[in-house]
Amino acid sequence: MFKEDKFPNAKIFVVDDDATSIRLLTKILSDAGYKNIKTTRNPNKVQKIYNEFKPDLLVLDLHMPHMEGFKIMDQLREVHKDDYLPILVISQERNRVIQFSALEAGAKDFLVKPYDSIEVLLRIHNFLEVRMLHQEIRGHNKELEKKIQERTEELNQTQKNVIERLSKALEYRDSSTGTHTTRMSQYTFYLAEAVGLSPMECAILSTASLLHDVGKIGIPDSILQKPGKLTPEEWEIMKTHTTIGSKLLSGSNSKFLKLGEEIALSHHEKWDGSGYPNGLKKEKIPLTR
Ligand SMILES: [Fe+2]
């Protein structure tokens, strides 16, 4: 009458203090084609077996010596905060209030002993169908999360590459600085590490610092590449590379560019306030400087 189940490998865990009940249910399940059945009559072992076996369905008796089914459900709910916990309570309990309490406590369904073998199989089948769908959705979600992580990493890498190439381009233009930008980026990493930033923050800051002199792109060659000393007027123009740089990088959502904007603006500020462009003093100067 009951067709062989399409989830023969589903893991079913039966907890009942009554040996006859366990034998009966095990036979019904085996005859229906279920191959993965674990049982215990000792409620104190449920948690351990549950954690090791990781069942797709727990068939639970409500009233047992030493531990009530309610307590077991409480314990398992703690472990399964984010997971679908499939519990079918099978009990002799006929009190409707207690039956409702079991459903409230986490049981997904309630069957009263003695039960009809066809009914129990149909209910278990429905349970497993929901469980498998749930698992499938979880699997898809995990896959999606992984893909998002990969894409984010890819995007970060692309941003990093573009920033590195832009800073290399600047080094070509401002030949006097040589590999200054790259060196600064390495120093930034070590300093950020020394002040206790996380490895991720150190890496982002280090990359963003490559942009500190990006504003020099707006300084005329006659000043930028002047071999001798700059006149006071030329020096004033040179100082504007801070504000030009921050404007160039402003308005972006990229964490690299946001930090780069702050660094470009404030990297010539000095602790005693004698720096530029804003003459900031002490703690008023952003950490990124
Ligand atoms: Fe600079």
mmCIF file of N, CA, C and O in Angstrom, residues 148-185:
data_model
loop_
_atom_site.group_PDB
_atom_site.id
_atom_site.type_symbol
_atom_site.label_atom_id
_atom_site.label_comp_id
_atom_site.label_asym_id
_atom_site.label_seq_id
_atom_site.Cartn_x
_atom_site.Cartn_y
_atom_site.Cartn_z
ATOM 1 N N ILE A 148 29.542 35.225 -3.748
ATOM 2 C CA ILE A 148 29.616 36.646 -3.401
ATOM 3 C C ILE A 148 30.998 36.974 -2.839
ATOM 4 O O ILE A 148 31.605 37.981 -3.186
ATOM 5 N N GLN A 149 31.500 36.065 -1.989
ATOM 6 C CA GLN A 149 32.828 36.270 -1.405
ATOM 7 C C GLN A 149 33.895 36.312 -2.497
ATOM 8 O O GLN A 149 34.791 37.152 -2.477
ATOM 9 N N GLU A 150 33.768 35.384 -3.442
ATOM 10 C CA GLU A 150 34.746 35.322 -4.542
ATOM 11 C C GLU A 150 34.702 36.605 -5.364
ATOM 12 O O GLU A 150 35.725 37.176 -5.724
ATOM 13 N N ARG A 151 33.456 37.062 -5.667
ATOM 14 C CA ARG A 151 33.305 38.281 -6.472
ATOM 15 C C ARG A 151 33.868 39.491 -5.728
ATOM 16 O O ARG A 151 34.514 40.345 -6.314
ATOM 17 N N THR A 152 33.598 39.555 -4.394
ATOM 18 C CA THR A 152 34.099 40.679 -3.602
ATOM 19 C C THR A 152 35.622 40.691 -3.626
ATOM 20 O O THR A 152 36.245 41.742 -3.790
ATOM 21 N N GLU A 153 36.198 39.490 -3.477
ATOM 22 C CA GLU A 153 37.653 39.367 -3.485
ATOM 23 C C GLU A 153 38.205 39.822 -4.844
ATOM 24 O O GLU A 153 39.204 40.537 -4.925
ATOM 25 N N GLU A 154 37.500 39.403 -5.909
ATOM 26 C CA GLU A 154 37.906 39.760 -7.268
ATOM 27 C C GLU A 154 37.875 41.282 -7.456
ATOM 28 O O GLU A 154 38.790 41.884 -8.010
ATOM 29 N N LEU A 155 36.775 41.862 -6.948
ATOM 30 C CA LEU A 155 36.594 43.312 -7.065
ATOM 31 C C LEU A 155 37.680 44.064 -6.292
ATOM 32 O O LEU A 155 38.254 45.040 -6.798
ATOM 33 N N ASN A 156 37.974 43.584 -5.084
ATOM 34 C CA ASN A 156 39.036 44.201 -4.284
ATOM 35 C C ASN A 156 40.369 44.116 -5.006
ATOM 36 O O ASN A 156 41.146 45.069 -5.021
ATOM 37 N N GLN A 157 40.615 42.942 -5.597
ATOM 38 C CA GLN A 157 41.873 42.738 -6.304
ATOM 39 C C GLN A 157 41.965 43.686 -7.500
ATOM 40 O O GLN A 157 43.019 44.263 -7.763
ATOM 41 N N THR A 158 40.826 43.847 -8.210
ATOM 42 C CA THR A 158 40.824 44.747 -9.366
ATOM 43 C C THR A 158 41.106 46.178 -8.921
ATOM 44 O O THR A 158 41.918 46.885 -9.533
ATOM 45 N N GLN A 159 40.428 46.597 -7.838
ATOM 46 C CA GLN A 159 40.652 47.964 -7.340
ATOM 47 C C GLN A 159 42.121 48.149 -6.971
ATOM 48 O O GLN A 159 42.727 49.169 -7.278
ATOM 49 N N LYS A 160 42.672 47.123 -6.308
ATOM 50 C CA LYS A 160 44.060 47.196 -5.859
ATOM 51 C C LYS A 160 44.988 47.324 -7.074
ATOM 52 O O LYS A 160 45.910 48.146 -7.085
ATOM 53 N N ASN A 161 44.699 46.516 -8.099
ATOM 54 C CA ASN A 161 45.521 46.558 -9.315
ATOM 55 C C ASN A 161 45.498 47.932 -9.968
ATOM 56 O O ASN A 161 46.527 48.466 -10.368
ATOM 57 N N VAL A 162 44.267 48.498 -10.063
ATOM 58 C CA VAL A 162 44.130 49.810 -10.718
ATOM 59 C C VAL A 162 44.903 50.871 -9.922
ATOM 60 O O VAL A 162 45.613 51.700 -10.494
ATOM 61 N N ILE A 163 44.772 50.804 -8.599
ATOM 62 C CA ILE A 163 45.465 51.777 -7.747
ATOM 63 C C ILE A 163 46.987 51.635 -7.899
ATOM 64 O O ILE A 163 47.710 52.622 -8.035
ATOM 65 N N GLU A 164 47.454 50.387 -7.911
ATOM 66 C CA GLU A 164 48.904 50.160 -8.046
ATOM 67 C C GLU A 164 49.422 50.698 -9.386
ATOM 68 O O GLU A 164 50.470 51.332 -9.455
ATOM 69 N N ARG A 165 48.620 50.482 -10.433
ATOM 70 C CA ARG A 165 49.064 50.942 -11.747
ATOM 71 C C ARG A 165 49.028 52.466 -11.847
ATOM 72 O O ARG A 165 49.890 53.098 -12.452
ATOM 73 N N LEU A 166 48.010 53.056 -11.212
ATOM 74 C CA LEU A 166 47.910 54.516 -11.220
ATOM 75 C C LEU A 166 49.109 55.117 -10.488
ATOM 76 O O LEU A 166 49.707 56.096 -10.955
ATOM 77 N N SER A 167 49.477 54.505 -9.372
ATOM 78 C CA SER A 167 50.610 55.057 -8.628
ATOM 79 C C SER A 167 51.910 54.850 -9.397
ATOM 80 O O SER A 167 52.817 55.681 -9.354
ATOM 81 N N LYS A 168 52.000 53.754 -10.147
ATOM 82 C CA LYS A 168 53.193 53.526 -10.993
ATOM 83 C C LYS A 168 53.258 54.612 -12.068
ATOM 84 O O LYS A 168 54.334 55.162 -12.357
ATOM 85 N N ALA A 169 52.085 54.931 -12.658
ATOM 86 C CA ALA A 169 52.034 55.958 -13.705
ATOM 87 C C ALA A 169 52.524 57.288 -13.143
ATOM 88 O O ALA A 169 53.251 58.036 -13.804
ATOM 89 N N LEU A 170 52.145 57.573 -11.907
ATOM 90 C CA LEU A 170 52.568 58.823 -11.272
ATOM 91 C C LEU A 170 54.077 58.858 -11.052
ATOM 92 O O LEU A 170 54.718 59.900 -11.189
ATOM 93 N N GLU A 171 54.620 57.692 -10.699
ATOM 94 C CA GLU A 171 56.073 57.635 -10.473
ATOM 95 C C GLU A 171 56.825 57.950 -11.769
ATOM 96 O O GLU A 171 57.888 58.543 -11.753
ATOM 97 N N TYR A 172 56.241 57.562 -12.922
ATOM 98 C CA TYR A 172 56.876 57.884 -14.204
ATOM 99 C C TYR A 172 56.913 59.394 -14.401
ATOM 100 O O TYR A 172 57.866 59.964 -14.889
ATOM 101 N N ARG A 173 55.825 60.040 -14.003
ATOM 102 C CA ARG A 173 55.711 61.474 -14.239
ATOM 103 C C ARG A 173 56.599 62.261 -13.279
ATOM 104 O O ARG A 173 57.240 63.226 -13.640
ATOM 105 N N ASP A 174 56.590 61.841 -12.006
ATOM 106 C CA ASP A 174 57.360 62.542 -10.993
ATOM 107 C C ASP A 174 58.603 61.711 -10.711
ATOM 108 O O ASP A 174 58.718 61.060 -9.687
ATOM 109 N N SER A 175 59.543 61.746 -11.669
ATOM 110 C CA SER A 175 60.680 60.830 -11.604
ATOM 111 C C SER A 175 61.556 61.083 -10.369
ATOM 112 O O SER A 175 62.279 60.205 -9.926
ATOM 113 N N SER A 176 61.461 62.300 -9.783
ATOM 114 C CA SER A 176 62.316 62.614 -8.637
ATOM 115 C C SER A 176 61.999 61.725 -7.434
ATOM 116 O O SER A 176 62.836 61.500 -6.565
ATOM 117 N N THR A 177 60.763 61.231 -7.397
ATOM 118 C CA THR A 177 60.359 60.441 -6.229
ATOM 119 C C THR A 177 60.730 58.963 -6.355
ATOM 120 O O THR A 177 60.674 58.244 -5.370
ATOM 121 N N GLY A 178 61.096 58.526 -7.550
ATOM 122 C CA GLY A 178 61.528 57.132 -7.722
ATOM 123 C C GLY A 178 60.499 56.149 -7.209
ATOM 124 O O GLY A 178 59.316 56.231 -7.558
ATOM 125 N N THR A 179 60.933 55.246 -6.350
ATOM 126 C CA THR A 179 60.001 54.236 -5.828
ATOM 127 C C THR A 179 59.399 54.676 -4.488
ATOM 128 O O THR A 179 58.944 53.844 -3.696
ATOM 129 N N HIS A 180 59.393 55.991 -4.269
ATOM 130 C CA HIS A 180 58.908 56.564 -3.017
ATOM 131 C C HIS A 180 57.514 56.053 -2.645
ATOM 132 O O HIS A 180 57.264 55.659 -1.491
ATOM 133 N N THR A 181 56.599 56.027 -3.624
ATOM 134 C CA THR A 181 55.206 55.654 -3.337
ATOM 135 C C THR A 181 55.103 54.219 -2.823
ATOM 136 O O THR A 181 54.419 53.948 -1.841
ATOM 137 N N THR A 182 55.832 53.320 -3.488
ATOM 138 C CA THR A 182 55.787 51.922 -3.072
ATOM 139 C C THR A 182 56.376 51.757 -1.666
ATOM 140 O O THR A 182 55.844 51.020 -0.838
ATOM 141 N N ARG A 183 57.475 52.467 -1.434
ATOM 142 C CA ARG A 183 58.110 52.386 -0.105
ATOM 143 C C ARG A 183 57.159 52.887 0.986
ATOM 144 O O ARG A 183 56.995 52.271 2.036
ATOM 145 N N MET A 184 56.493 54.009 0.668
ATOM 146 C CA MET A 184 55.541 54.598 1.623
ATOM 147 C C MET A 184 54.436 53.600 1.970
ATOM 148 O O MET A 184 54.008 53.491 3.108
ATOM 149 N N SER A 185 53.991 52.897 0.940
ATOM 150 C CA SER A 185 52.916 51.933 1.138
ATOM 151 C C SER A 185 53.365 50.822 2.096
ATOM 152 O O SER A 185 52.614 50.371 2.955
#
